[in-house]
Coordinates of C-alpha atoms in Angstrom, one line a residue:
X1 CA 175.7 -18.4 146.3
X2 CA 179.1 -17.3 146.0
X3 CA 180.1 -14.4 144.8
X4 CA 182.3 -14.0 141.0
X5 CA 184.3 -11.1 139.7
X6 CA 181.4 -11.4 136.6
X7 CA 178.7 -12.9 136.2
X8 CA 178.8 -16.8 135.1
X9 CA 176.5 -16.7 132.5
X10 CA 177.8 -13.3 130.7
X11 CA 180.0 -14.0 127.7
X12 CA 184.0 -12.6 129.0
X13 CA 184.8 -10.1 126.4
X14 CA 187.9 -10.8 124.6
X15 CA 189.9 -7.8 123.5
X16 CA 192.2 -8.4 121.0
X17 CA 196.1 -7.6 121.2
X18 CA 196.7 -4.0 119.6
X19 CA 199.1 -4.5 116.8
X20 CA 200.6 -2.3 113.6
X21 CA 201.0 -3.4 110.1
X22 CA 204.7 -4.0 108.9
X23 CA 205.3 -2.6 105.4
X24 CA 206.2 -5.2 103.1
X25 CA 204.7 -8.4 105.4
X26 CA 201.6 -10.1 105.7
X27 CA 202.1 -10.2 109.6
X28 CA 201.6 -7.7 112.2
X29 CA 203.6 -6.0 115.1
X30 CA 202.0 -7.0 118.8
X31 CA 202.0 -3.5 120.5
X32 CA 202.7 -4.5 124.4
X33 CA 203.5 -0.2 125.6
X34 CA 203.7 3.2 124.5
X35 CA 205.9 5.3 125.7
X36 CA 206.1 8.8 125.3
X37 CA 208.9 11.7 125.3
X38 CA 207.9 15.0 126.5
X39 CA 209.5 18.3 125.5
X40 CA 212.3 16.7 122.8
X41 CA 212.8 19.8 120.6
X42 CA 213.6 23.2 121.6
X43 CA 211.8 25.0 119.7
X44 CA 208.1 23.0 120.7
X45 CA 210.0 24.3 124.3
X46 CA 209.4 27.6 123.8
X47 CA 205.9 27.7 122.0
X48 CA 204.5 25.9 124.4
X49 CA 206.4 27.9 127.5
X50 CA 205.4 25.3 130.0
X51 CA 209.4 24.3 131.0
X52 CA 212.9 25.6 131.0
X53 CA 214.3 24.5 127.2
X54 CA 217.7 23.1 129.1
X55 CA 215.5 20.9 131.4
X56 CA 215.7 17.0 130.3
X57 CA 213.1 15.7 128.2
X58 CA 210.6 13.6 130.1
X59 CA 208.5 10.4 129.8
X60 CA 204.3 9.6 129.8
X61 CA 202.5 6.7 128.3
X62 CA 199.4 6.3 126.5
X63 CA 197.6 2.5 126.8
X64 CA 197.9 0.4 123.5
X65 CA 194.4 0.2 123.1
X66 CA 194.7 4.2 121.9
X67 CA 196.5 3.4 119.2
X68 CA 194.9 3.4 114.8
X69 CA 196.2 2.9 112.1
X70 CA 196.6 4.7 108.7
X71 CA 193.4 5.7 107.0
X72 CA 191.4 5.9 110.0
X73 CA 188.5 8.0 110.9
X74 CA 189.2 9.7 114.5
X75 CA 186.1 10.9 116.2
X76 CA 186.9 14.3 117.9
X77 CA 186.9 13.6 121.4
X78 CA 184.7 14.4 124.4
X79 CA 185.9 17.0 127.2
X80 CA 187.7 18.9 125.5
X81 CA 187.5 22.4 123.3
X82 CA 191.2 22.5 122.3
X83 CA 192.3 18.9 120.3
X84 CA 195.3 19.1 118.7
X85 CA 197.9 17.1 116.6
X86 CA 201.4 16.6 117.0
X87 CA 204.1 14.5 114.3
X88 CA 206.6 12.1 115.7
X89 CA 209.0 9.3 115.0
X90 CA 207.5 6.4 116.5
X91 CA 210.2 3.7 117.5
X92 CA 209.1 0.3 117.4
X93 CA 211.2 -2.4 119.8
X94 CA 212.0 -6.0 118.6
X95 CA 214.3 -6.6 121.9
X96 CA 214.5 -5.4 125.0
X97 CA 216.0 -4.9 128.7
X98 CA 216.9 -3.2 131.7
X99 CA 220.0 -0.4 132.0
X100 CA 221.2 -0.2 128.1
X101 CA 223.7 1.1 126.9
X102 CA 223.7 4.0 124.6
X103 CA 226.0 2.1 122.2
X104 CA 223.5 -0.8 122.0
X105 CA 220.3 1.1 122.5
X106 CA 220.1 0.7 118.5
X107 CA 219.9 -3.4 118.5
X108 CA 217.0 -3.4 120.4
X109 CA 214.9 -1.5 117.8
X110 CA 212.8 -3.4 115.2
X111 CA 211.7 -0.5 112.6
X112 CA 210.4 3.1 112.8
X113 CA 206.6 4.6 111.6
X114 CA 204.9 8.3 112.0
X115 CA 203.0 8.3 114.6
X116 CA 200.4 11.9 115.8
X117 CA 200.2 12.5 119.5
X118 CA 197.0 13.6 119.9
X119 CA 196.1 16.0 122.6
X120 CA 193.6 17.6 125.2
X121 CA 195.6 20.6 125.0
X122 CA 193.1 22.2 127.6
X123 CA 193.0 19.2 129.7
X124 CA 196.7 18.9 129.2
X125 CA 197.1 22.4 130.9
X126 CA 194.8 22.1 133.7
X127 CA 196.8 19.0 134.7
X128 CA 200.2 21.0 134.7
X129 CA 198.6 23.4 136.5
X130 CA 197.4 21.2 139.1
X131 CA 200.8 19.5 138.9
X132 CA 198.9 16.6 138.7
X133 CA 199.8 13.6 135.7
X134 CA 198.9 14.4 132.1
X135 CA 196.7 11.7 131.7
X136 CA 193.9 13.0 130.9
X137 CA 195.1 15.1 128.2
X138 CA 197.4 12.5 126.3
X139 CA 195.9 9.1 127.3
X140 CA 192.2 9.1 125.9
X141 CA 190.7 6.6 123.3
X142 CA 192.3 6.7 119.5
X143 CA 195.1 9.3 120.9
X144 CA 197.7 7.4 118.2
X145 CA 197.3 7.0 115.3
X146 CA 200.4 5.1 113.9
X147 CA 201.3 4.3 110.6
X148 CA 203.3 1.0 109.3
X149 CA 206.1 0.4 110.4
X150 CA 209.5 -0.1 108.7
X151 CA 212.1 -2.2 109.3
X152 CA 215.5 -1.5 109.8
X153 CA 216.7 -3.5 107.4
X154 CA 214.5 -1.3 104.8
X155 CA 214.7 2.6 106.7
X156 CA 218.5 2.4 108.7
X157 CA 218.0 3.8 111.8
X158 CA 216.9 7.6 110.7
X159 CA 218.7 10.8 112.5
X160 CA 218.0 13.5 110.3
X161 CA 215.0 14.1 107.7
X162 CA 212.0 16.5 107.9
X163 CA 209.1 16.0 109.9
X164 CA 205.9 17.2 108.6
X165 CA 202.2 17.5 109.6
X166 CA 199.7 19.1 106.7
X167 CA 196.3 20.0 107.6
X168 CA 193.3 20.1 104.7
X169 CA 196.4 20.5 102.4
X170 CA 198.3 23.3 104.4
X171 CA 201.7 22.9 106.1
X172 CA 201.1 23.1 109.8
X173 CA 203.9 21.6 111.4
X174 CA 208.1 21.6 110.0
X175 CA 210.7 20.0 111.7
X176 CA 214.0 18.2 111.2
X177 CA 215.1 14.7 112.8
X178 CA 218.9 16.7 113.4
X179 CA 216.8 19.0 115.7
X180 CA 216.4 16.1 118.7
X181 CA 217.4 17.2 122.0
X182 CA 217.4 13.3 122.7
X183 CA 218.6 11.4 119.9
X184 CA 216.8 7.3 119.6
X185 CA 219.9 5.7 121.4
X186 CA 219.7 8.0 124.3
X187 CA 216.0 7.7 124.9
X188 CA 215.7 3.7 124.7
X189 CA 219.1 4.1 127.6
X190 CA 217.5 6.4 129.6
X191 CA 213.7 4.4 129.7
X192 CA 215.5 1.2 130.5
X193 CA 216.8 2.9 133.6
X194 CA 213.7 2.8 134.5
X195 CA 211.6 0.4 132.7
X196 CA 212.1 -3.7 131.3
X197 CA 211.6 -2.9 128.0
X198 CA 210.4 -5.8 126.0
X199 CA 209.5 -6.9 122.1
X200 CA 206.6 -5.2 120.9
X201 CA 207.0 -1.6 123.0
X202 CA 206.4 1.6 121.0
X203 CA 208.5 5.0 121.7
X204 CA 207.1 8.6 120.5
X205 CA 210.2 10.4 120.4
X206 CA 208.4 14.7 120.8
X207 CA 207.5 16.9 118.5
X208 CA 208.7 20.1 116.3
X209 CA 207.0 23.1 117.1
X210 CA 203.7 24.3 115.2
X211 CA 201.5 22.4 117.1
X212 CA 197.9 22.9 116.7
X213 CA 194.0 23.0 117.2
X214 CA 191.6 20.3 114.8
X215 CA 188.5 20.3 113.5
X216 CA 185.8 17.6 112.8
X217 CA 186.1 17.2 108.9
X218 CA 189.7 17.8 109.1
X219 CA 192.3 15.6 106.7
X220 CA 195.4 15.4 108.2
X221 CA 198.6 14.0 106.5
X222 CA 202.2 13.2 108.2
X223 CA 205.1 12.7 106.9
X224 CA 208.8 11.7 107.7
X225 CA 211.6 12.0 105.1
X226 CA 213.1 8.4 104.5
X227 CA 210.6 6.8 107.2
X228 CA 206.8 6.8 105.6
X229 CA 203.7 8.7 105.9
X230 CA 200.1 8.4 107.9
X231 CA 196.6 9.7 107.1
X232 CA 193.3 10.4 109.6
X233 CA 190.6 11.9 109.1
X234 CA 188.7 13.7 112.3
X235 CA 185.4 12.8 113.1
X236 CA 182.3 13.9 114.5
X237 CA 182.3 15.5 118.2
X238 CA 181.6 12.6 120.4
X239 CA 178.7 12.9 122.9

């Protein structure tokens, strides 16, 4: 009998493509990568005092399959005591590459949605401790939730606007789009120095300081000025 990766007479389970909705369109946008930018406004820097504010922002990923969409229920995760949320502009590509340009970074992008980085804070910090990848604490099951995205064509390419988290009805986070350390054009030049880019990749571009912890039963509400909004509501602890 030889031997198979699975067995024959199991049925293969077929995952299907994660994907966003596109404001405006009946069709949806095939999500291939998310990448992530670590440490993009100074003042998130210094709350979190884990770097030097005039070291370079930095990159991470989280797997596709961790992305939902608006409206969603997101079950507070296992191992952890300290979950938290964090608002960003979430670039969506419709082109790609290797070694951009900063003056064509922009033709490469599709649309833009809000997106919340979820986070293991405590996982998140054992792992810098460790100096040992993040993964752990950024890279779990529902870790982004996404909203629609907009196209170009409807949003422009947004530089400045506030940036806005509420949780249960109460301003957590504030931030502007002007306060970037790494504008959209320089991040999409900088990954494709290190990464093919291709249609259908995601960028979280950081977050404005006034991070925080979440609750089950929370409702949480972001927001970007010109761009759109998103809406989750955390769940029970998962066992």
């Amino acid at each position: 009998m030889t031997s198979s990766a699975y067995a024959p007479d199991l049925p293969v389970p077929v995952v299907a493509a994660a994907s966003l909705t596109i404001a405006g369109s009946s069709q949806r946008f095939p999500v291939r990568r998310i990448y992530c930018v670590g440490r993009n406004y100074v003042e998130h820097i210094r709350e979190m005092k884990e770097g030097d504010e005039r070291d370079p922002p930095f990159f991470f990923q989280k797997p596709a399959d961790a992305l939902v969409e608006d409206g969603t229920v997101v079950p507070y995760p296992a191992d952890t005591e300290d979950f938290q949320f964090e608002i960003e502009l979430v670039v969506a590509l419709g082109a790609g590459g290797c070694n951009l340009s900063r003056n064509s970074a922009l033709a490469s992008v599709y649309g833009y949605a809000v997106g919340i980085d979820l986070t293991r804070r405590d996982r998140q910090r054992e792992m810098r401790a460790k100096m040992l990848p993040w993964e752990r604490g950024k890279s779990f099951d529902a870790s982004a939730p996404c909203g629609a995205i907009h196209g170009v064509a409807e949003v422009g390419h947004p530089a400045r606007g506030a940036i806005t988290i509420d949780v249960n009805g109460r301003e957590r986070q504030r931030g502007d789009l002007s306060q970037m350390i790494w504008k959209v054009p320089e991040i999409i030049a900088n990954l494709s120095s290190s990464y093919r880019l291709a249609p259908g990749d995601l960028v979280m571009t950081g977050t404005p300081a006034g991070v925080g912890p979440l609750l089950p039963g929370d409702q949480v509400t972001g927001a970007i000025e010109g761009v759109g909004r998103i809406a989750i509501t955390i769940g029970a602890r998962e066992t």
